[in-house]
Amino acid sequence: MADNCNDQSWIAELESALKEDGSVDIDGVNEDPFIPDALRPEIWKSCLFFNHHKPPYFDEIFDLPEQKIIREDCQNFVDKLGNAEEEKLCVISDVECLVSTYCRNTGISYTRGNGWLDLLAPLLALGLHTEDTYSLFEGLRSRYVPRSYGELWALFRLLLLYHDPNLCSFLDTKKISPESYAAPWFQTLFAAPCSLPVVTKIWDLYFQQADPFFMLFLGLVIIINAKDHLLSLKDSSKEAVCEAVSSIPSGLQESDIEDLFALAQEYASRTPGSFRQDLERRVFEDDEVAEGAEKISQALCLPVSVSELVENIHLPPAIGEELLRFFLVDCRPADQYNAGHLPTAFHLDPTLMLQGTSVYKMAVQGLLSAQQQALDAGSSAGGEHLCFIGCGALHEDQYTHMVVAGFLRDYRPYVSILSGGYHALHNYFGDNVEETMSDHNQESCRVCLESGSQAGNQNVGTNGSSTSPSKDLFGKIGAVVKSKSAEVKDKLLEYIVNPTGGNVSERHVSPNDRRGKRYRGGSAVFTIDDSPTVPYAYMGGDEEEEDSQYETVSVSAWKTRPDLIASFECQEVKMNGQTYERRRLFKKFLPFKGKS
């Protein structure tokens, strides 16, 4: 009896709040996060900013180019709803009117399988007027449904890589991208794979979150919780694994939803949030990528902005215990690190990779040991989340990217990289760099030297005239030519005296030794699988020069060669940190036998 009274008083409070200002905080009224059936229409309207949308105009003119497809899909959709036969015709007409009006008002064409009808199902279940249903549908799509999916799939993969690199690697090995299994999840906000009662409860909590990215963390929990089952399918086909992943949400029950959201909130709180400010407008408002902006689809791991990093390292340990904390790994060369670094950054010289595996492994073990000691001591420098700091210049960070790739290859979670590296960090602090950086030395700091050089280019010349950029450029070229002239002269004299080059040292063959373009002007001799022949371009570096060094071959033909030992898929990490799918083939080495 008491519980019933409490429920009635809660509903009364909700109704009063909705009448006052049209909005309500359910958590502040009752501990139960789910919405009563009687109040769901009004609360969903409030969450979707129902009053901000103009009333639709239904002209009921069905003359769109895709009208036939819309009508067929609406008929199939209504057949699945289970309405009485005498109601079906009316419902079909209403649904077709909703979809057609939305297409006409927004200029977006309807395509089969775009998830619109699945989104309409929970809204139709509210039993509202057609105008109200349309406004809710418009608000739902504009606020929570992505407009652009390319970067969304890349982001979801990076989130999975951040929290469970082992599972991410397994799916990558199977060539299963998020698009192939999560499209029905995110296009329909889980309305397609889940039952109507489950979707209703998911949307109750999802709208209260008011975070369009939260669906990614729901998907993350769903797929990670099924990790053991998915890894057991390692010998299954790509199609079987993909189907297994895609069907996971269909097993959700109403009793699972509250725990699902609690886990998703935990994952969200333990994930760097920099991607939100960079991607929200591009994903949910379809803004174009700004010129020079980093594409997350080519990121090696999850990027972290300078502002988020600085805010994180200044959190007191007591406050940040339950939040993510970064352990900073500065991967610049020793001379650059010694000229200025963050006080809490651990130095890992990436050039140690060139000195031998044992030396580098020892340095990594030292890093992990220092991280654990800082965590045990409750130090402000301690954190489970590794954030790597490079130079910030693409041509200098190739070793940093190799280090990061090594940690990912070892399935280490919580790996991120600072966007812009030390250069962006230095610029962020500006005039306060001396107070915030340790051991900062302007005479040795690379960023300070570059800034001084750029300022010097604008100084007045010795003859009293301003030095123009073009003259400065040619002056630099002239200086380089003069400095090299003596060296070239000595080498030329040496060649004249000793033309045979008897002191030439032995070395491995390099791809750069192959000169000249093969099959120039002719048709392609090989093709990759059965795909159309396209010019091969080596991504990164001088593409025109690289084109002349590589030939297009058929992978399927190579797999049938008797001298092939093994083949496996991998990723190539460019100097700028971008990754590309590759396949590496190994064949037997047959030594050349000369004449005896």
Coordinates of C-alpha atoms in Angstrom, one line a residue:
M1 CA 0.0 0.0 0.0
A2 CA 2.8 2.3 0.9
D3 CA 4.6 1.6 -2.3
N4 CA 1.5 2.4 -4.3
C5 CA 1.2 5.8 -2.5
N6 CA 4.8 6.5 -3.3
D7 CA 4.3 5.7 -6.9
Q8 CA 1.2 8.0 -7.1
S9 CA 3.1 10.9 -5.4
W10 CA 6.0 10.5 -7.8
I11 CA 3.7 10.6 -10.8
A12 CA 2.0 13.7 -9.3
E13 CA 5.3 15.4 -8.9
L14 CA 6.3 14.6 -12.5
E15 CA 3.1 15.9 -13.8
S16 CA 3.5 19.1 -11.8
A17 CA 7.0 19.6 -13.1
L18 CA 6.0 19.1 -16.7
K19 CA 3.1 21.6 -16.4
E20 CA 5.4 24.2 -14.8
D21 CA 8.3 24.4 -17.4
G22 CA 7.9 21.5 -19.7
S23 CA 11.1 19.8 -18.4
V24 CA 11.9 17.4 -15.6
D25 CA 14.8 15.7 -13.9
I26 CA 13.6 12.2 -13.2
D27 CA 16.5 11.4 -11.0
G28 CA 15.6 14.3 -8.7
V29 CA 12.1 13.0 -8.2
N30 CA 12.4 9.2 -7.7
E31 CA 15.1 6.5 -7.5
D32 CA 13.4 4.5 -10.3
P33 CA 15.1 5.6 -13.5
F34 CA 12.4 4.3 -15.8
I35 CA 9.4 6.4 -16.9
P36 CA 5.8 5.5 -16.1
D37 CA 3.8 4.6 -19.2
A38 CA 1.3 7.4 -18.6
L39 CA 4.0 10.1 -18.6
R40 CA 6.3 8.7 -21.2
P41 CA 4.9 10.7 -24.2
E42 CA 5.3 14.0 -22.3
I43 CA 8.7 13.2 -20.9
W44 CA 10.0 12.0 -24.3
K45 CA 8.7 15.3 -25.8
S46 CA 10.6 17.2 -23.2
C47 CA 13.8 15.3 -23.8
L48 CA 13.6 15.7 -27.6
F49 CA 12.8 19.4 -27.4
F50 CA 9.4 18.8 -28.9
N51 CA 8.3 22.5 -28.5
H52 CA 11.3 23.7 -30.6
H53 CA 10.1 22.0 -33.8
K54 CA 7.7 23.7 -36.2
P55 CA 4.4 22.0 -36.7
P56 CA 4.6 19.9 -39.8
Y57 CA 2.5 20.5 -42.9
F58 CA 1.0 17.3 -44.4
D59 CA 0.0 17.9 -48.0
E60 CA -0.5 14.1 -48.5
I61 CA 1.1 14.3 -52.0
F62 CA 3.0 11.1 -52.5
D63 CA 5.1 11.8 -55.6
L64 CA 8.7 11.3 -54.5
P65 CA 11.0 9.4 -56.9
E66 CA 11.4 6.7 -54.2
Q67 CA 7.7 6.6 -53.4
K68 CA 7.2 3.0 -54.6
I69 CA 10.0 1.8 -52.3
I70 CA 8.5 3.8 -49.4
R71 CA 5.1 2.3 -49.9
E72 CA 6.4 -1.2 -50.1
D73 CA 8.5 -0.9 -47.0
C74 CA 5.6 0.7 -45.1
Q75 CA 3.3 -2.2 -46.0
N76 CA 5.9 -4.7 -44.8
F77 CA 6.6 -2.7 -41.7
V78 CA 2.9 -2.5 -40.7
D79 CA 2.4 -6.2 -41.3
K80 CA 5.0 -6.9 -38.6
L81 CA 3.2 -4.6 -36.1
G82 CA 0.3 -7.0 -35.7
N83 CA -2.5 -4.5 -36.1
A84 CA -6.0 -5.7 -36.9
E85 CA -6.9 -6.0 -40.6
E86 CA -9.3 -3.1 -40.5
E87 CA -6.6 -0.8 -39.0
K88 CA -3.8 -1.7 -41.3
L89 CA -4.8 0.5 -44.2
C90 CA -5.0 3.5 -42.0
V91 CA -1.7 2.8 -40.3
I92 CA 0.1 2.3 -43.6
S93 CA -1.2 5.6 -44.8
D94 CA -0.1 7.4 -41.7
V95 CA 3.4 5.9 -41.8
E96 CA 3.8 6.6 -45.5
C97 CA 2.7 10.2 -44.8
L98 CA 5.3 10.6 -42.0
V99 CA 8.2 9.3 -44.1
S100 CA 7.2 11.2 -47.2
T101 CA 6.7 14.5 -45.3
Y102 CA 10.1 14.1 -43.6
C103 CA 11.8 13.5 -46.9
R104 CA 10.2 16.5 -48.5
N105 CA 10.8 18.8 -45.5
T106 CA 14.5 17.9 -45.0
G107 CA 15.5 17.1 -48.5
I108 CA 16.8 13.7 -47.4
S109 CA 16.0 10.8 -49.7
Y110 CA 14.6 7.6 -48.3
T111 CA 16.7 4.4 -48.9
R112 CA 15.8 0.9 -48.0
G113 CA 17.3 -0.2 -44.8
N114 CA 18.1 3.2 -43.4
G115 CA 16.4 2.4 -40.1
W116 CA 13.7 5.1 -40.2
L117 CA 10.8 2.7 -39.9
D118 CA 12.5 0.9 -36.9
L119 CA 12.8 4.3 -35.2
L120 CA 9.1 5.0 -35.8
A121 CA 8.0 1.8 -34.1
P122 CA 8.5 2.9 -30.5
L123 CA 7.1 6.3 -31.3
L124 CA 3.9 4.9 -32.9
A125 CA 3.4 2.7 -29.7
L126 CA 2.9 6.0 -27.8
G127 CA -0.5 6.4 -29.5
L128 CA 0.0 10.1 -30.3
H129 CA -1.4 12.2 -33.1
T130 CA 0.4 12.0 -36.4
E131 CA 1.7 15.6 -36.0
D132 CA 3.2 14.8 -32.6
T133 CA 4.7 11.5 -33.8
Y134 CA 6.4 13.4 -36.7
S135 CA 7.9 16.1 -34.3
L136 CA 9.3 13.4 -32.1
F137 CA 10.7 11.5 -35.0
E138 CA 12.3 14.7 -36.3
G139 CA 13.8 15.6 -32.9
L140 CA 15.1 12.0 -32.5
R141 CA 16.9 12.0 -35.8
S142 CA 18.3 15.5 -35.4
R143 CA 19.6 15.0 -31.9
Y144 CA 20.6 11.4 -31.5
V145 CA 21.0 9.7 -34.9
P146 CA 24.3 10.2 -36.7
R147 CA 24.3 12.1 -40.0
S148 CA 27.8 10.8 -41.0
Y149 CA 28.9 7.3 -40.2
G150 CA 32.4 7.1 -41.6
E151 CA 34.2 8.6 -38.6
L152 CA 31.6 7.0 -36.2
W153 CA 32.8 3.5 -37.2
A154 CA 36.4 4.5 -36.8
L155 CA 35.7 6.0 -33.4
F156 CA 33.9 2.9 -32.2
R157 CA 36.8 0.8 -33.3
L158 CA 39.3 3.1 -31.4
L159 CA 37.1 2.9 -28.3
L160 CA 37.2 -0.9 -28.5
L161 CA 40.9 -0.8 -29.1
Y162 CA 41.3 1.4 -26.0
H163 CA 39.4 -0.8 -23.6
D164 CA 39.9 -4.3 -25.1
P165 CA 42.7 -4.4 -27.7
N166 CA 42.6 -8.2 -27.7
L167 CA 39.0 -8.3 -28.9
C168 CA 39.6 -5.5 -31.4
S169 CA 42.6 -7.3 -32.8
F170 CA 40.5 -10.5 -33.2
L171 CA 37.8 -8.6 -35.2
D172 CA 40.5 -6.8 -37.3
T173 CA 42.1 -10.2 -38.1
K174 CA 38.7 -11.4 -39.3
K175 CA 38.3 -8.2 -41.4
I176 CA 35.1 -7.4 -39.5
S177 CA 34.6 -3.6 -39.2
P178 CA 32.0 -2.0 -36.9
E179 CA 30.0 -1.0 -39.9
S180 CA 29.3 -4.7 -40.7
Y181 CA 27.7 -5.5 -37.4
A182 CA 26.8 -2.3 -35.6
A183 CA 25.0 -0.4 -38.3
P184 CA 21.5 -1.7 -37.2
W185 CA 22.4 -0.7 -33.6
F186 CA 23.3 2.9 -34.1
Q187 CA 21.1 3.7 -37.1
T188 CA 18.0 2.7 -35.1
L189 CA 19.3 3.3 -31.5
F190 CA 18.9 -0.5 -30.9
A191 CA 15.3 -0.5 -32.1
A192 CA 16.0 -3.0 -34.9
P193 CA 17.7 -5.8 -32.9
C194 CA 15.8 -5.4 -29.7
S195 CA 12.2 -6.1 -28.7
L196 CA 9.8 -3.1 -28.2
P197 CA 9.7 -3.3 -24.4
V198 CA 13.5 -3.4 -24.2
V199 CA 13.9 -0.5 -26.7
T200 CA 11.4 1.5 -24.7
K201 CA 13.4 1.1 -21.5
I202 CA 16.7 1.8 -23.4
W203 CA 15.3 5.1 -24.7
D204 CA 13.9 6.0 -21.3
L205 CA 17.4 6.1 -19.9
Y206 CA 19.2 7.2 -23.1
F207 CA 17.1 10.4 -23.4
Q208 CA 17.9 11.2 -19.8
Q209 CA 21.7 10.9 -20.5
A210 CA 21.3 13.6 -23.2
D211 CA 24.6 12.4 -24.7
P212 CA 24.5 11.3 -28.4
F213 CA 27.8 9.5 -28.0
F214 CA 26.5 7.3 -25.2
M215 CA 25.1 4.7 -27.6
L216 CA 28.8 3.9 -28.5
F217 CA 29.4 2.9 -24.9
L218 CA 26.3 0.8 -24.8
G219 CA 27.6 -1.0 -27.9
L220 CA 31.0 -1.3 -26.2
V221 CA 29.5 -3.0 -23.1
I222 CA 27.4 -5.3 -25.3
I223 CA 30.3 -6.5 -27.4
I224 CA 32.9 -6.8 -24.6
N225 CA 30.5 -8.8 -22.4
A226 CA 30.3 -11.4 -25.2
K227 CA 34.1 -11.5 -25.6
D228 CA 34.6 -15.1 -24.5
H229 CA 32.0 -16.4 -26.8
L230 CA 33.4 -14.4 -29.8
L231 CA 37.0 -15.5 -29.2
S232 CA 35.8 -19.1 -29.2
L233 CA 34.7 -18.5 -32.8
K234 CA 38.3 -18.0 -34.0
D235 CA 38.0 -20.9 -36.4
S236 CA 34.7 -19.8 -37.8
S237 CA 34.1 -17.9 -41.0
K238 CA 34.0 -14.1 -41.1
E239 CA 30.3 -14.3 -41.9
A240 CA 29.5 -16.5 -38.9
V241 CA 31.5 -14.2 -36.5
C242 CA 29.8 -11.1 -37.9
E243 CA 26.4 -12.6 -37.5
A244 CA 27.2 -13.6 -33.9
V245 CA 28.3 -10.1 -33.0
S246 CA 25.3 -8.4 -34.8
S247 CA 22.7 -10.6 -33.0
I248 CA 24.0 -10.0 -29.4
P249 CA 21.5 -7.2 -28.5
S250 CA 18.6 -9.4 -29.5
G251 CA 19.2 -11.4 -26.3
L252 CA 18.7 -8.4 -24.0
Q253 CA 15.9 -8.5 -21.5
E254 CA 14.1 -5.7 -19.7
S255 CA 15.9 -6.6 -16.5
D256 CA 19.3 -6.2 -18.1
I257 CA 18.9 -2.5 -19.1
E258 CA 19.7 -0.8 -15.8
D259 CA 23.0 -2.8 -15.4
L260 CA 23.8 -2.2 -19.1
F261 CA 23.6 1.6 -18.5
A262 CA 25.6 1.4 -15.2
L263 CA 28.4 -0.4 -17.0
A264 CA 28.3 2.0 -20.0
Q265 CA 28.6 4.9 -17.6
E266 CA 31.6 3.3 -16.1
Y267 CA 33.3 2.9 -19.5
A268 CA 32.4 6.4 -20.4
S269 CA 34.0 7.8 -17.2
R270 CA 37.2 5.9 -18.0
T271 CA 37.6 7.1 -21.5
P272 CA 39.3 10.4 -22.6
G273 CA 36.6 12.7 -23.9
S274 CA 38.5 14.8 -26.4
F275 CA 36.8 13.1 -29.3
R276 CA 33.5 14.7 -28.4
Q277 CA 34.5 18.3 -29.1
D278 CA 36.1 17.2 -32.4
L279 CA 33.5 14.9 -33.8
E280 CA 30.1 15.9 -32.5
R281 CA 29.5 18.5 -35.2
R282 CA 31.0 16.3 -37.9
V283 CA 29.1 13.1 -36.9
F284 CA 25.7 14.5 -35.8
E285 CA 25.5 17.7 -37.8
D286 CA 27.3 16.5 -40.9
D287 CA 29.9 19.3 -40.8
E288 CA 32.8 18.9 -43.2
V289 CA 36.2 18.1 -41.8
A290 CA 38.1 21.4 -41.5
E291 CA 41.3 21.7 -43.5
G292 CA 44.2 20.4 -41.6
A293 CA 42.0 18.6 -39.0
E294 CA 43.2 15.1 -38.1
K295 CA 41.0 12.4 -39.4
I296 CA 40.2 9.9 -36.7
S297 CA 39.7 7.2 -39.3
Q298 CA 43.5 7.2 -39.8
A299 CA 44.5 7.5 -36.1
L300 CA 46.8 4.9 -34.6
C301 CA 45.0 5.0 -31.3
L302 CA 42.6 7.3 -29.3
P303 CA 43.9 10.9 -29.5
V304 CA 43.9 13.2 -26.4
S305 CA 43.7 16.9 -26.6
V306 CA 46.2 19.2 -24.8
S307 CA 43.5 20.9 -22.8
E308 CA 42.1 17.5 -21.5
L309 CA 45.6 16.3 -20.6
V310 CA 46.5 19.5 -18.7
E311 CA 43.3 19.5 -16.8
N312 CA 43.8 15.8 -15.9
I313 CA 47.4 16.2 -14.6
H314 CA 46.3 19.0 -12.3
L315 CA 43.6 17.0 -10.6
P316 CA 44.4 16.3 -7.0
P317 CA 44.9 12.5 -6.4
A318 CA 41.9 12.4 -4.0
I319 CA 39.6 13.8 -6.6
G320 CA 40.9 11.7 -9.5
E321 CA 40.8 8.4 -7.7
E322 CA 37.5 7.3 -9.3
L323 CA 38.3 9.0 -12.7
L324 CA 40.8 8.2 -15.3
R325 CA 44.3 9.4 -14.7
F326 CA 47.1 9.6 -17.2
F327 CA 50.6 8.2 -16.8
L328 CA 52.6 10.4 -19.2
V329 CA 55.2 8.8 -21.5
D330 CA 57.5 11.3 -23.3
C331 CA 58.8 9.6 -26.4
R332 CA 61.0 12.4 -27.7
P333 CA 64.8 11.9 -28.1
A334 CA 66.8 12.5 -24.9
D335 CA 68.2 15.9 -26.0
Q336 CA 64.7 17.3 -26.6
Y337 CA 63.4 15.8 -23.4
N338 CA 66.2 17.4 -21.4
A339 CA 65.4 20.8 -22.9
G340 CA 61.9 20.8 -21.4
H341 CA 59.2 18.4 -20.3
L342 CA 56.2 18.0 -18.1
P343 CA 57.2 17.4 -14.4
T344 CA 55.3 14.1 -14.2
A345 CA 56.4 12.7 -17.6
F346 CA 58.4 9.4 -17.8
H347 CA 61.0 9.4 -20.5
L348 CA 61.1 6.5 -22.9
D349 CA 63.7 7.1 -25.7
P350 CA 62.2 5.5 -28.8
T351 CA 65.6 5.3 -30.5
L352 CA 66.4 2.5 -28.0
M353 CA 64.5 0.3 -30.5
L354 CA 67.4 0.6 -32.8
Q355 CA 69.9 -0.5 -30.3
G356 CA 68.5 -4.0 -29.7
T357 CA 65.5 -5.7 -28.5
S358 CA 66.8 -6.4 -25.0
V359 CA 67.7 -2.8 -24.4
Y360 CA 64.3 -1.6 -25.4
K361 CA 62.5 -4.3 -23.4
M362 CA 64.4 -3.3 -20.3
A363 CA 63.4 0.3 -20.8
V364 CA 59.7 -0.7 -21.2
Q365 CA 59.9 -2.8 -18.1
G366 CA 61.3 0.2 -16.2
L367 CA 58.4 2.3 -17.5
L368 CA 55.8 -0.3 -16.3
S369 CA 57.5 -0.6 -13.0
A370 CA 57.5 3.1 -12.5
Q371 CA 53.8 3.3 -13.4
Q372 CA 52.9 0.6 -10.8
Q373 CA 55.0 2.3 -8.1
A374 CA 53.3 5.6 -8.8
L375 CA 49.9 3.9 -8.5
D376 CA 50.8 2.2 -5.3
A377 CA 52.1 5.4 -3.8
G378 CA 49.0 7.4 -4.8
S379 CA 51.2 9.8 -6.6
S380 CA 49.8 12.6 -8.9
A381 CA 52.0 11.1 -11.6
G382 CA 50.4 7.7 -11.3
G383 CA 47.6 6.5 -13.7
E384 CA 46.4 3.4 -15.4
H385 CA 46.0 5.2 -18.7
L386 CA 49.1 5.6 -20.8
C387 CA 49.3 8.9 -22.8
F388 CA 52.3 9.1 -25.2
I389 CA 53.8 12.4 -26.1
G390 CA 55.7 12.8 -29.3
C391 CA 57.4 15.8 -30.9
G392 CA 54.4 16.9 -32.8
A393 CA 56.2 16.9 -36.2
L394 CA 55.2 14.1 -38.5
H395 CA 58.7 13.4 -39.8
E396 CA 60.1 13.1 -36.2
D397 CA 57.3 11.0 -34.6
Q398 CA 57.8 7.8 -36.6
Y399 CA 59.6 6.1 -33.7
T400 CA 56.9 7.3 -31.3
H401 CA 54.3 5.7 -33.5
M402 CA 56.4 2.5 -33.5
V403 CA 56.5 2.5 -29.7
V404 CA 52.7 3.0 -29.5
A405 CA 52.1 0.3 -32.0
G406 CA 54.2 -2.1 -29.9
F407 CA 52.1 -1.5 -26.8
L408 CA 48.9 -2.1 -28.8
R409 CA 50.4 -5.3 -30.3
D410 CA 50.9 -6.5 -26.7
Y411 CA 47.2 -6.0 -26.1
R412 CA 47.8 -3.3 -23.4
P413 CA 44.6 -1.3 -22.8
Y414 CA 44.2 2.4 -22.1
V415 CA 46.8 3.6 -24.7
S416 CA 46.4 7.1 -26.1
I417 CA 48.5 9.7 -27.8
L418 CA 48.7 13.5 -27.3
S419 CA 47.3 15.4 -30.4
G420 CA 50.0 17.7 -31.6
G421 CA 52.7 16.3 -29.3
Y422 CA 55.1 18.5 -27.3
H423 CA 54.8 21.3 -29.8
A424 CA 51.1 21.7 -29.1
L425 CA 51.7 21.5 -25.4
H426 CA 54.4 24.2 -25.5
N427 CA 52.1 26.5 -27.5
Y428 CA 49.3 25.8 -25.0
F429 CA 51.3 27.1 -22.1
G430 CA 52.6 30.1 -24.1
D431 CA 54.3 32.7 -21.8
N432 CA 53.9 30.4 -18.8
V433 CA 56.0 27.6 -20.2
E434 CA 58.9 28.3 -17.8
E435 CA 56.6 27.8 -14.8
T436 CA 54.9 24.7 -16.1
M437 CA 57.7 22.8 -17.7
S438 CA 60.6 21.2 -15.9
D439 CA 64.2 21.9 -17.1
H440 CA 63.0 24.1 -19.8
N441 CA 66.0 25.6 -21.7
Q442 CA 65.2 28.2 -24.4
E443 CA 68.6 27.8 -26.0
S444 CA 68.0 24.0 -26.5
C445 CA 64.2 23.7 -26.7
R446 CA 63.3 22.8 -30.3
V447 CA 60.0 24.7 -30.2
C448 CA 61.7 27.9 -28.9
L449 CA 64.4 27.6 -31.5
E450 CA 61.8 27.3 -34.3
S451 CA 59.8 30.2 -32.9
G452 CA 63.0 32.3 -32.8
S453 CA 63.9 31.3 -36.3
Q454 CA 60.5 32.3 -37.6
A455 CA 60.7 35.6 -35.8
G456 CA 64.2 36.2 -37.1
N457 CA 63.0 35.8 -40.7
Q458 CA 60.9 39.0 -40.2
N459 CA 63.8 41.1 -38.8
V460 CA 65.3 43.9 -40.8
G461 CA 68.4 43.1 -42.9
T462 CA 71.8 44.6 -42.5
N463 CA 71.2 47.0 -45.4
G464 CA 68.2 48.4 -43.6
S465 CA 65.6 46.7 -45.8
S466 CA 63.2 44.0 -44.7
T467 CA 64.3 40.5 -45.7
S468 CA 61.7 39.0 -47.9
P469 CA 60.7 35.3 -47.5
S470 CA 61.7 34.5 -51.1
K471 CA 65.2 36.0 -50.6
D472 CA 65.6 34.2 -47.3
L473 CA 64.6 30.9 -49.0
F474 CA 67.1 31.3 -51.8
G475 CA 69.7 32.3 -49.2
K476 CA 69.2 29.1 -47.3
I477 CA 69.5 27.1 -50.6
G478 CA 72.7 28.9 -51.5
A479 CA 74.2 28.2 -48.0
V480 CA 73.4 24.5 -48.4
V481 CA 74.9 24.4 -51.8
K482 CA 78.1 26.1 -50.7
S483 CA 78.4 23.9 -47.6
K484 CA 78.1 20.8 -49.8
S485 CA 80.4 21.9 -52.6
A486 CA 83.6 21.0 -50.9
E487 CA 82.2 17.5 -50.0
V488 CA 81.1 16.9 -53.6
K489 CA 84.5 18.0 -54.9
D490 CA 86.3 15.6 -52.6
K491 CA 84.0 12.7 -53.6
L492 CA 84.5 13.5 -57.3
L493 CA 88.3 13.5 -56.9
E494 CA 88.1 10.2 -55.0
Y495 CA 86.1 8.7 -57.8
I496 CA 88.6 9.8 -60.4
V497 CA 91.5 8.3 -58.4
N498 CA 89.7 5.1 -57.5
P499 CA 86.8 4.6 -60.0
T500 CA 86.3 0.9 -59.0
G501 CA 85.2 1.8 -55.5
G502 CA 87.1 -0.9 -53.8
N503 CA 86.1 0.2 -50.4
V504 CA 82.4 -0.2 -51.0
S505 CA 80.9 -1.9 -47.9
E506 CA 78.4 -4.8 -48.2
R507 CA 74.8 -4.0 -47.4
H508 CA 71.3 -5.4 -47.8
V509 CA 69.3 -4.7 -51.0
S510 CA 67.0 -1.7 -50.5
P511 CA 63.7 -1.1 -52.4
N512 CA 65.2 2.3 -53.2
D513 CA 67.8 0.5 -55.4
R514 CA 65.1 -0.2 -58.0
R515 CA 64.9 2.6 -60.5
G516 CA 62.8 3.2 -63.5
K517 CA 59.1 2.6 -64.1
R518 CA 58.1 -0.9 -65.1
Y519 CA 55.5 -1.5 -67.8
R520 CA 55.3 2.3 -68.4
G521 CA 52.4 3.0 -70.8
G522 CA 51.3 -0.6 -70.9
S523 CA 48.3 -2.3 -69.4
A524 CA 48.5 -3.9 -66.0
V525 CA 50.0 -7.4 -66.0
F526 CA 48.6 -8.3 -62.6
T527 CA 45.5 -7.4 -60.6
I528 CA 44.7 -7.8 -57.0
D529 CA 42.1 -10.5 -56.6
D530 CA 39.2 -9.8 -59.0
S531 CA 39.0 -6.0 -58.4
P532 CA 39.4 -3.6 -61.3
T533 CA 42.9 -2.5 -62.1
V534 CA 43.9 0.8 -60.7
P535 CA 47.3 2.6 -60.5
Y536 CA 49.2 1.5 -57.5
A537 CA 50.1 4.4 -55.1
Y538 CA 52.3 4.0 -52.2
M539 CA 50.7 6.1 -49.4
G540 CA 53.0 8.5 -47.7
G541 CA 56.1 10.1 -48.9
D542 CA 56.7 11.0 -52.5
E543 CA 54.0 9.1 -54.3
E544 CA 55.3 9.7 -57.8
E545 CA 58.7 8.3 -56.9
E546 CA 57.3 5.4 -54.9
D547 CA 55.1 4.5 -57.9
S548 CA 58.2 3.7 -59.8
Q549 CA 59.5 1.3 -57.2
Y550 CA 56.5 -1.0 -56.7
E551 CA 54.6 -3.2 -59.1
T552 CA 51.0 -4.4 -58.8
V553 CA 50.7 -8.1 -58.0
S554 CA 47.9 -10.6 -57.5
V555 CA 47.7 -11.8 -53.9
S556 CA 45.6 -14.8 -54.9
A557 CA 48.2 -15.8 -57.5
W558 CA 51.0 -15.5 -54.9
K559 CA 49.1 -17.7 -52.5
T560 CA 49.3 -20.6 -55.0
R561 CA 53.0 -20.4 -55.5
P562 CA 54.9 -23.4 -54.3
D563 CA 57.7 -21.3 -52.6
L564 CA 55.3 -19.4 -50.4
I565 CA 55.9 -20.1 -46.7
A566 CA 53.3 -18.0 -45.0
S567 CA 51.0 -14.9 -45.4
F568 CA 49.2 -12.8 -42.9
E569 CA 47.4 -9.5 -42.6
C570 CA 49.0 -6.6 -40.9
Q571 CA 48.9 -2.8 -40.6
E572 CA 51.5 -0.4 -41.9
V573 CA 52.2 2.6 -39.7
K574 CA 53.3 5.6 -41.7
M575 CA 55.6 8.4 -40.4
N576 CA 52.6 10.6 -39.7
G577 CA 51.0 7.9 -37.6
Q578 CA 48.3 6.9 -40.1
T579 CA 47.6 3.2 -40.5
Y580 CA 46.8 1.2 -43.6
E581 CA 45.7 -2.4 -44.1
R582 CA 48.4 -4.6 -45.6
R583 CA 49.2 -8.2 -46.3
R584 CA 52.7 -9.6 -45.8
L585 CA 53.9 -12.7 -47.9
F586 CA 56.9 -14.8 -47.1
K587 CA 58.6 -17.1 -49.6
K588 CA 61.6 -19.4 -49.5
F589 CA 64.9 -17.8 -50.1
L590 CA 66.9 -19.5 -52.9
P591 CA 70.5 -18.5 -52.9
F592 CA 72.1 -17.7 -56.2
K593 CA 74.6 -20.2 -57.4
G594 CA 77.3 -18.8 -59.7
K595 CA 79.4 -20.8 -62.1
S596 CA 82.2 -22.9 -60.5

